[in-house]
Short mmCIF file of C-alpha atoms in Angstrom, two decimals:
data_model
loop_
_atom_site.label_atom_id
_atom_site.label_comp_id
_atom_site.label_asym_id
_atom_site.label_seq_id
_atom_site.Cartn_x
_atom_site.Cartn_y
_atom_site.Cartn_z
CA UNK A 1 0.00 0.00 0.00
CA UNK A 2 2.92 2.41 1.17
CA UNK A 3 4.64 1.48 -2.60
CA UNK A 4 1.30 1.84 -4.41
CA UNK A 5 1.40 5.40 -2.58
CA UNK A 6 4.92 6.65 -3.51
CA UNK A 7 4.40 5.87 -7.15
CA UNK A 8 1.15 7.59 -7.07
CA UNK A 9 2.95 10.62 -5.48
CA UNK A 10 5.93 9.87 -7.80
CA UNK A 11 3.28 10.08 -10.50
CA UNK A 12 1.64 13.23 -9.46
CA UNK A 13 5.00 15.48 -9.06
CA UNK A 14 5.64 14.78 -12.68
CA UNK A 15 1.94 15.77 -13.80
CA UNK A 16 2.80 18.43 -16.46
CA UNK A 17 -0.27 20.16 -15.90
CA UNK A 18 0.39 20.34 -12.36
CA UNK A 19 3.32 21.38 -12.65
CA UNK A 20 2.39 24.54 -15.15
CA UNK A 21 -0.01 25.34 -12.49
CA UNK A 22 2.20 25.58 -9.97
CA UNK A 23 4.72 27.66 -12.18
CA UNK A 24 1.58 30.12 -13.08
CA UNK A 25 0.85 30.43 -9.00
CA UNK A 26 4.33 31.12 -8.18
CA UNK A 27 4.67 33.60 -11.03
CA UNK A 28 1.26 35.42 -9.83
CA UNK A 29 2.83 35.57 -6.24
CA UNK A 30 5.93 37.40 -7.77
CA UNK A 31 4.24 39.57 -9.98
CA UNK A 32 1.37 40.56 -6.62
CA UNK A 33 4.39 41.03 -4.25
CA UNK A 34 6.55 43.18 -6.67
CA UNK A 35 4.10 45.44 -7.73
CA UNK A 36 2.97 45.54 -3.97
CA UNK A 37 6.54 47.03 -2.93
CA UNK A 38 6.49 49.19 -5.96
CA UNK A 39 3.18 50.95 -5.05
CA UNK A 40 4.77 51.09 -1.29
CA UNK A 41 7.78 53.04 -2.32
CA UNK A 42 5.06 55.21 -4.85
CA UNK A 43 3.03 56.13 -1.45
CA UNK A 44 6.03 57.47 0.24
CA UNK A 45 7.07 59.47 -2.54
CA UNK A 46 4.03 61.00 -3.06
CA UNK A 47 3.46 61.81 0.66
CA UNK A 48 5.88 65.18 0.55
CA UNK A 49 3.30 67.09 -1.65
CA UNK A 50 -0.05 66.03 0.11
CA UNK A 51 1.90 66.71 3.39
CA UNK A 52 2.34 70.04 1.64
CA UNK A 53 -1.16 70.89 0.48
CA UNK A 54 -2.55 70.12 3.92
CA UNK A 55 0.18 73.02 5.94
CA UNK A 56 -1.13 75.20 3.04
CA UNK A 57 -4.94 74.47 3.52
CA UNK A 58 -4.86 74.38 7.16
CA UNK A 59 -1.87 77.04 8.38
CA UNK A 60 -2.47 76.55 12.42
CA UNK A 61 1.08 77.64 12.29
CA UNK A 62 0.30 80.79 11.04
CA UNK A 63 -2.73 81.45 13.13
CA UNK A 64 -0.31 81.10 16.60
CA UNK A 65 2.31 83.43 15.25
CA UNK A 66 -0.30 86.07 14.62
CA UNK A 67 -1.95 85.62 18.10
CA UNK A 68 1.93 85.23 20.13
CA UNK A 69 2.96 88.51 17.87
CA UNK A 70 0.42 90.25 18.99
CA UNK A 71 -0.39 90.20 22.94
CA UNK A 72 -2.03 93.66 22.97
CA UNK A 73 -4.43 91.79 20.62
CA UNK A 74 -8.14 93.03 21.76
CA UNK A 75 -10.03 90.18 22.85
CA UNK A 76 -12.66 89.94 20.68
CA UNK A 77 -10.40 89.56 17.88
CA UNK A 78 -8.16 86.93 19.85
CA UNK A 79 -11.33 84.62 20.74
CA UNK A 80 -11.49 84.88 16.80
CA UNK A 81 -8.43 83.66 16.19
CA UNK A 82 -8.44 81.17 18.30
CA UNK A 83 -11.78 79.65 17.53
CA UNK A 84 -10.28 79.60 13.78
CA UNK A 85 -7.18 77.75 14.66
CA UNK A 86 -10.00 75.44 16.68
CA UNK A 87 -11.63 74.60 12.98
CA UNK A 88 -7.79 75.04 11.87
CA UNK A 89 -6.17 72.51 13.86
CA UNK A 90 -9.19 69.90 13.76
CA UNK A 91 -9.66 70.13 10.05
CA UNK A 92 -6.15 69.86 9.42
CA UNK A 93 -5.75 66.04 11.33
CA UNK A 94 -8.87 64.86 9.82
CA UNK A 95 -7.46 66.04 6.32
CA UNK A 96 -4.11 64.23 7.02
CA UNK A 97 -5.51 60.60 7.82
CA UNK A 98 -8.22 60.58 4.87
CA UNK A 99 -5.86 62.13 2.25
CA UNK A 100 -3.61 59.58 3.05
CA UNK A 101 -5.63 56.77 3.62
CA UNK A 102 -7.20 57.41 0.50
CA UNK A 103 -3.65 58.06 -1.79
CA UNK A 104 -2.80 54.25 0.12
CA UNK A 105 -5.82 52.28 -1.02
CA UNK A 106 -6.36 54.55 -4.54
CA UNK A 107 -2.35 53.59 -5.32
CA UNK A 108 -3.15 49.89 -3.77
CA UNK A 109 -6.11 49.33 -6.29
CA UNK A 110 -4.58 50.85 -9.47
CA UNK A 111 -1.48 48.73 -9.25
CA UNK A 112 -3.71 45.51 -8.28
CA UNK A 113 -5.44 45.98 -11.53
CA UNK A 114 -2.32 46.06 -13.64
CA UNK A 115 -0.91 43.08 -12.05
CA UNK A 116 -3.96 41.39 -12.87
CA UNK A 117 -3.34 42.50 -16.26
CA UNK A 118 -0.13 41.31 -16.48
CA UNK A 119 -0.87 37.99 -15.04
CA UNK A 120 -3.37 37.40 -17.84
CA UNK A 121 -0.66 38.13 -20.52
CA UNK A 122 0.77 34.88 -19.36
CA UNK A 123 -1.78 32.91 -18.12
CA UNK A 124 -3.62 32.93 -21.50
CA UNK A 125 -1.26 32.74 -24.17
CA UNK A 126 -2.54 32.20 -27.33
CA UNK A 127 -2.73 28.50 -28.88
CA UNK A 128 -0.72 27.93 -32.10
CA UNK A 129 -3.61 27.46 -34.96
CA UNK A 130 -2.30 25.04 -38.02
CA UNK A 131 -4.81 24.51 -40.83
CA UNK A 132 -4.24 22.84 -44.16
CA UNK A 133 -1.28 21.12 -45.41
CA UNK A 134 0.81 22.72 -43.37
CA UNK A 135 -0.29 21.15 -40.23
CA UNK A 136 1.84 18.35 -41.24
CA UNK A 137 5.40 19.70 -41.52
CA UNK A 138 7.45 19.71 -38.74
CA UNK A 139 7.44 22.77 -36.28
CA UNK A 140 8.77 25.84 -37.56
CA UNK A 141 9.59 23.84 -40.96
CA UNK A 142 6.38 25.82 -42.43
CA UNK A 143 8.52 29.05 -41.98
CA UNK A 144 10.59 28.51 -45.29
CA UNK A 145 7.40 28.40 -47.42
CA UNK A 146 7.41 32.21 -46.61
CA UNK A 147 4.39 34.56 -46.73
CA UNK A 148 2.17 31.74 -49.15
CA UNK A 149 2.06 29.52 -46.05
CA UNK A 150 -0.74 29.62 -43.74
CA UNK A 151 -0.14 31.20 -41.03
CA UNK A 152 0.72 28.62 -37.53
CA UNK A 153 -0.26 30.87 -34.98
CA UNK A 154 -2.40 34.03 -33.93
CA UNK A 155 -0.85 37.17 -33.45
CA UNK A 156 -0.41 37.93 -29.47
CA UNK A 157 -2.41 40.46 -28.58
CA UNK A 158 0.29 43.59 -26.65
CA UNK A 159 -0.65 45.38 -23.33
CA UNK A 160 -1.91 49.29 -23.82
CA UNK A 161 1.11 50.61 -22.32
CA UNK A 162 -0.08 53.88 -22.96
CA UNK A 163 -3.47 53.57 -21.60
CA UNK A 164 -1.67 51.94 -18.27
CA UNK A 165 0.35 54.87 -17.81
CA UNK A 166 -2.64 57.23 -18.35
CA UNK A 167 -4.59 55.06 -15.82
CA UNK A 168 -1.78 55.33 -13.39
CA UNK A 169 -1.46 59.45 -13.68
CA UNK A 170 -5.21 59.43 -12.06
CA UNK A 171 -3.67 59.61 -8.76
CA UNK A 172 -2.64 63.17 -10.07
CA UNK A 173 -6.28 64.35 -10.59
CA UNK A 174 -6.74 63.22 -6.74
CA UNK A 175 -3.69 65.65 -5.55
CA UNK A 176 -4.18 68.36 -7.77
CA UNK A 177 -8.10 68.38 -7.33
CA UNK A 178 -9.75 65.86 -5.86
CA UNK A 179 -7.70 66.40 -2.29
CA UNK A 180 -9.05 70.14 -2.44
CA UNK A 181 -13.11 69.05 -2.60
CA UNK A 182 -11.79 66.47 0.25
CA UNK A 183 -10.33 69.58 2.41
CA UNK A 184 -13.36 71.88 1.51
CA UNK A 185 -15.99 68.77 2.65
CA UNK A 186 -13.73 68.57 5.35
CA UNK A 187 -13.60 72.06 6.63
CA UNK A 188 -17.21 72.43 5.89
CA UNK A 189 -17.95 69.21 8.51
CA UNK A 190 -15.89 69.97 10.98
CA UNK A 191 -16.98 73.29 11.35
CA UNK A 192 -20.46 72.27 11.82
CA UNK A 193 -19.33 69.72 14.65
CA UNK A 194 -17.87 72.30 16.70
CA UNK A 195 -20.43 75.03 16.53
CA UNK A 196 -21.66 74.24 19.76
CA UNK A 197 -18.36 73.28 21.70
CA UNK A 198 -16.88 75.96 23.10
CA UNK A 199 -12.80 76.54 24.28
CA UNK A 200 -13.98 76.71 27.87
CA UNK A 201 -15.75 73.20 27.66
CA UNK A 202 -13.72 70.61 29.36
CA UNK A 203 -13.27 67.37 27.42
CA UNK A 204 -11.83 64.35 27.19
CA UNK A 205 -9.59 62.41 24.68
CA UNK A 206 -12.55 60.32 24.25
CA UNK A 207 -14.98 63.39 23.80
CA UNK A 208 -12.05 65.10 21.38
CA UNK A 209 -12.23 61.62 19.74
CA UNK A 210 -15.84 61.68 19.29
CA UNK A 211 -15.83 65.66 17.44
CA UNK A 212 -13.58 63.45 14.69
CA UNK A 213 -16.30 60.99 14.61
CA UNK A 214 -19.26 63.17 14.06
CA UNK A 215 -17.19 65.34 11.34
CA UNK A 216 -16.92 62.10 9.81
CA UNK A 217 -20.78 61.28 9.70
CA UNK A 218 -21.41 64.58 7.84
CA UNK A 219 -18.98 64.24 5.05
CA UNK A 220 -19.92 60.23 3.87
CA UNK A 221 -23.43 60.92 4.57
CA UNK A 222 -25.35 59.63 1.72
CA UNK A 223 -25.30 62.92 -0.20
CA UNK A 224 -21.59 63.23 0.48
CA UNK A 225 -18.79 62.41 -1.19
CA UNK A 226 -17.69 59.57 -2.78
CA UNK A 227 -14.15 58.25 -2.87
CA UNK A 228 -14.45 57.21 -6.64
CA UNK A 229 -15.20 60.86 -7.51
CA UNK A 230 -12.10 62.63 -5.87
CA UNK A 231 -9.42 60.22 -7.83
CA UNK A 232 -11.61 59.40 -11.26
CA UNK A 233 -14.86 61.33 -11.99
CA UNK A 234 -17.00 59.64 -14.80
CA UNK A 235 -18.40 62.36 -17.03
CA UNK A 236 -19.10 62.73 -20.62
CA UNK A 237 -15.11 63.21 -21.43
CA UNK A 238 -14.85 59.44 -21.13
CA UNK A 239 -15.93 58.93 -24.51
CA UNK A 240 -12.96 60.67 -25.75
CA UNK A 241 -10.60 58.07 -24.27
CA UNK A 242 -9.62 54.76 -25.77
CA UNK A 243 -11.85 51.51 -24.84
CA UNK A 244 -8.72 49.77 -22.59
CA UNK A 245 -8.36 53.19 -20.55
CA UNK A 246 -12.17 53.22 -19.83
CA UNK A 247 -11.90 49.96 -18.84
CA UNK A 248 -9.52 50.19 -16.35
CA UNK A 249 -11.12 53.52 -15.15
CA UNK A 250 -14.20 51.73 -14.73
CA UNK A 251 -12.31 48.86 -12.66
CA UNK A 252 -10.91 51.35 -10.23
CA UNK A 253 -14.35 52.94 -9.79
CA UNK A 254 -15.99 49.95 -9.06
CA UNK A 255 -12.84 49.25 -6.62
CA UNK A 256 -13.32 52.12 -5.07
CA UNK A 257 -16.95 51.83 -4.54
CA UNK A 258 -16.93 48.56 -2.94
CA UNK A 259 -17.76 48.41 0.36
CA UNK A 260 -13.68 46.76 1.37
CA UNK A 261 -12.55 49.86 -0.07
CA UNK A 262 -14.85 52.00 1.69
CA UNK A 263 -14.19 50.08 4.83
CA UNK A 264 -10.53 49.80 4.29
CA UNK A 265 -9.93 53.37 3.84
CA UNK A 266 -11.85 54.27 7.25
CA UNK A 267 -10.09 52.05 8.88
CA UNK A 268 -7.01 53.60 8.30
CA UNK A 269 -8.19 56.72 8.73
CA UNK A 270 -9.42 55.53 12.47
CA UNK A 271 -6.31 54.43 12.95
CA UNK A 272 -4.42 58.11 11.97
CA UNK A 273 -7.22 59.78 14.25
CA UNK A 274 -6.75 57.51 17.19
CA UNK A 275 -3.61 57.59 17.19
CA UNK A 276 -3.63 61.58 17.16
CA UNK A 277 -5.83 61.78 19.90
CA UNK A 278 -3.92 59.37 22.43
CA UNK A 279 -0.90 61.27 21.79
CA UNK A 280 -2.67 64.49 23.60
CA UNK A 281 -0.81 64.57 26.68
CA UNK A 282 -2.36 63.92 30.19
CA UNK A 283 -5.48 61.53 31.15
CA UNK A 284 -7.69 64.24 33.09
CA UNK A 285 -10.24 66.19 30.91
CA UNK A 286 -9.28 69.88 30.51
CA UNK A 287 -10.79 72.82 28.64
CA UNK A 288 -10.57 72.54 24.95
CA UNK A 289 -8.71 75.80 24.27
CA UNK A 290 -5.60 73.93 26.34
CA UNK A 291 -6.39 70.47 24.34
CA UNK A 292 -5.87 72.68 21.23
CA UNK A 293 -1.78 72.92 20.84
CA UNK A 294 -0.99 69.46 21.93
CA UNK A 295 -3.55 68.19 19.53
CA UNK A 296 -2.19 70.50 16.31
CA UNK A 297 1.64 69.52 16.89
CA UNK A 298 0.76 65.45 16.65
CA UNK A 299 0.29 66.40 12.80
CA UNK A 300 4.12 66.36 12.76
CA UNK A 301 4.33 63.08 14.05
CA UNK A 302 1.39 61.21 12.46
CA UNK A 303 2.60 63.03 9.01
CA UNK A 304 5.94 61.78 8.69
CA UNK A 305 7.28 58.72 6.82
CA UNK A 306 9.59 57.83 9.48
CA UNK A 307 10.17 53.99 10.16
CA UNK A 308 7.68 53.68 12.94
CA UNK A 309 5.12 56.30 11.40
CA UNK A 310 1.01 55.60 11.12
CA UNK A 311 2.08 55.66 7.09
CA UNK A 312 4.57 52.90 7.19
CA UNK A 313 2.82 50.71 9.54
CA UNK A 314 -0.48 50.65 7.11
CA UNK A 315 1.06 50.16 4.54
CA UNK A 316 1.65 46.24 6.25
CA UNK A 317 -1.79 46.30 7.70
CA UNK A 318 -3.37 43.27 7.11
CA UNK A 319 -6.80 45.60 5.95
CA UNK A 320 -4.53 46.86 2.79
CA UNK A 321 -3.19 43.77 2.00
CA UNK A 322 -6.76 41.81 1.71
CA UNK A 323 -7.96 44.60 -0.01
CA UNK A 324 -5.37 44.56 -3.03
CA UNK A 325 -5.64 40.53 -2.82
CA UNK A 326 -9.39 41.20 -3.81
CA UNK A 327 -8.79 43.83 -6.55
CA UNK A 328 -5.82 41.51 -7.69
CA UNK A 329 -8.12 38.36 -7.81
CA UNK A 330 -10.55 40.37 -10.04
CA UNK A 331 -13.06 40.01 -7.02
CA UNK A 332 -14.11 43.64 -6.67
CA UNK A 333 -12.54 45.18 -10.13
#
């Protein structure tokens, strides 16, 4: 019985077709995991400018200056400044951990679709076609017959390149002008969370926590906004692009729109936020006006790239990962 099994085992291991399988899974593993570290490094790279375009948007730096310049400052116009670096320094946190949860899973889709893409090149090669006479001459033999001789194969059918490097230059549309409707739906929510919260109010991490949540609420509400439309807006003008760029638009839409995306993305965000807020020194609650400059200077910390930063660390999260398993399996896309 134990022979009858090692020859069937024997027999298996040399299975041809198992074999090409195998080959084809270990190929798709290199071809996921390369890309993978690719889109990685592209994250990190890109980080400098949205970093950027948030100080910009959302100058609390400026607003202290003004108020420590000035200590003759009357004090109806200081309680104005400092309810604007309020909105100033809550918008600008919640700006950082969606615009970069959102340039992580947007980069993690787009390059999970062209892996996919590549994959296919190779996993569904075209069969060699013979027809006629020449089906019987030996292989390649047919080649000295010269153009007369029917043709032994099908042409192979060449990746867009072009198209895949349009597709990839979306991410631009999201940090030239999709990031700015994110900051304005972002200022616009958080400034209706605080209306009633005033700097005398004493408050917890857990309450400051909970001002991020309900700014949160207002701006996926269901006549918010949608991920999908701040990185690739579907409008008339896609007519005017070629059929394989649509189609790959169309892939990251539906990527984006799926509720692991959705999820995904506000996970990470949570996890910017949360870590923000238990970085606020001090366990006792205390008026907000004192919870305010602790609060703006994490942004320096969470914002960084640094080896132990909120960035690096979900990038490995296990969230990402599943997520650009399913775009890469064609499961969402």
């Amino acid at each position: 019985m134990a022979l009858h099994q090692a020859f069937q085992d024997k027999s298996t291991a040399k299975d041809p077709r198992q074999t090409d399988a195998l080959k084809l899974q270990a190929r798709r593993h290199y071809v996921f995991d390369s890309n993978q570290r690719t889109c990685d490094e592209s994250v990190i790279e890109l980080i400098p400018s949205i970093r950027r375009l948030i100080e910009v948007r959302f100058n609390v730096e400026a607003i202290k200056k003004e108020i420590d310049a000035n200590p003759d400052m009357p004090l109806e116009l200081k309680l104005q400044k400092w309810e604007k670096m309020k909105l100033t320094s809550f918008a600008r946190i919640l700006a950082l951990a969606y615009s970069y949860s959102l340039l992580t899973v947007t980069l993690k889709c787009q390059i999970s679709i062209l892996a996919a893409d590549i994959c296919t090149q190779f996993e569904k090669p075209r069969e060699p076609v013979a027809t006629g006479w020449s089906s019987y001459l030996p292989p390649g033999f047919a080649n000295y017959f010269g153009s007369s001789a029917p043709s032994t194969s099908e042409p192979q059918k060449q990746p867009d390149v072009g198209s895949q490097q349009i597709f990839m230059q979306c991410i631009q549309y999201f940090t030239s002008t999709g990031i700015q409707q994110l900051f304005d739906n972002i200022e616009k929510a958080m400034e209706e969370s605080l209306q009633n919260i005033t700097l005398k109010q004493q408050m917890s991490k857990d309450e400051v926590r909970a001002i991020f949540e309900s700014a949160e609420k207002r701006i996926f509400s269901e006549d918010g906004v949608e991920f999908c439309q701040l990185v690739a807006p579907l409008d008339e003008n896609m007519n005017m692009v070629g059929e394989t760029l649509q189609n790959l638009i169309r892939r990251l839409v539906r990527s984006l729109k799926s509720t692991e995306c959705k999820d995904t993305t506000r996970a990470l965000a949570d996890y910017y936020l949360s870590t923000a807020c238990g970085r606020i020194p001090g366990s006792s609650p205390a008026p907000l006006a004192k919870l305010i400059p602790p609060l703006s200077d994490t942004f320096h910390s969470i914002s960084s790239t640094s080896f132990e930063s909120p960035l690096r660390n979900s990038l490995c999260s296990s969230d990402v990962h599943q997520l650009a398993i399913a775009v890469f399996s064609s499961k969402i896309a």
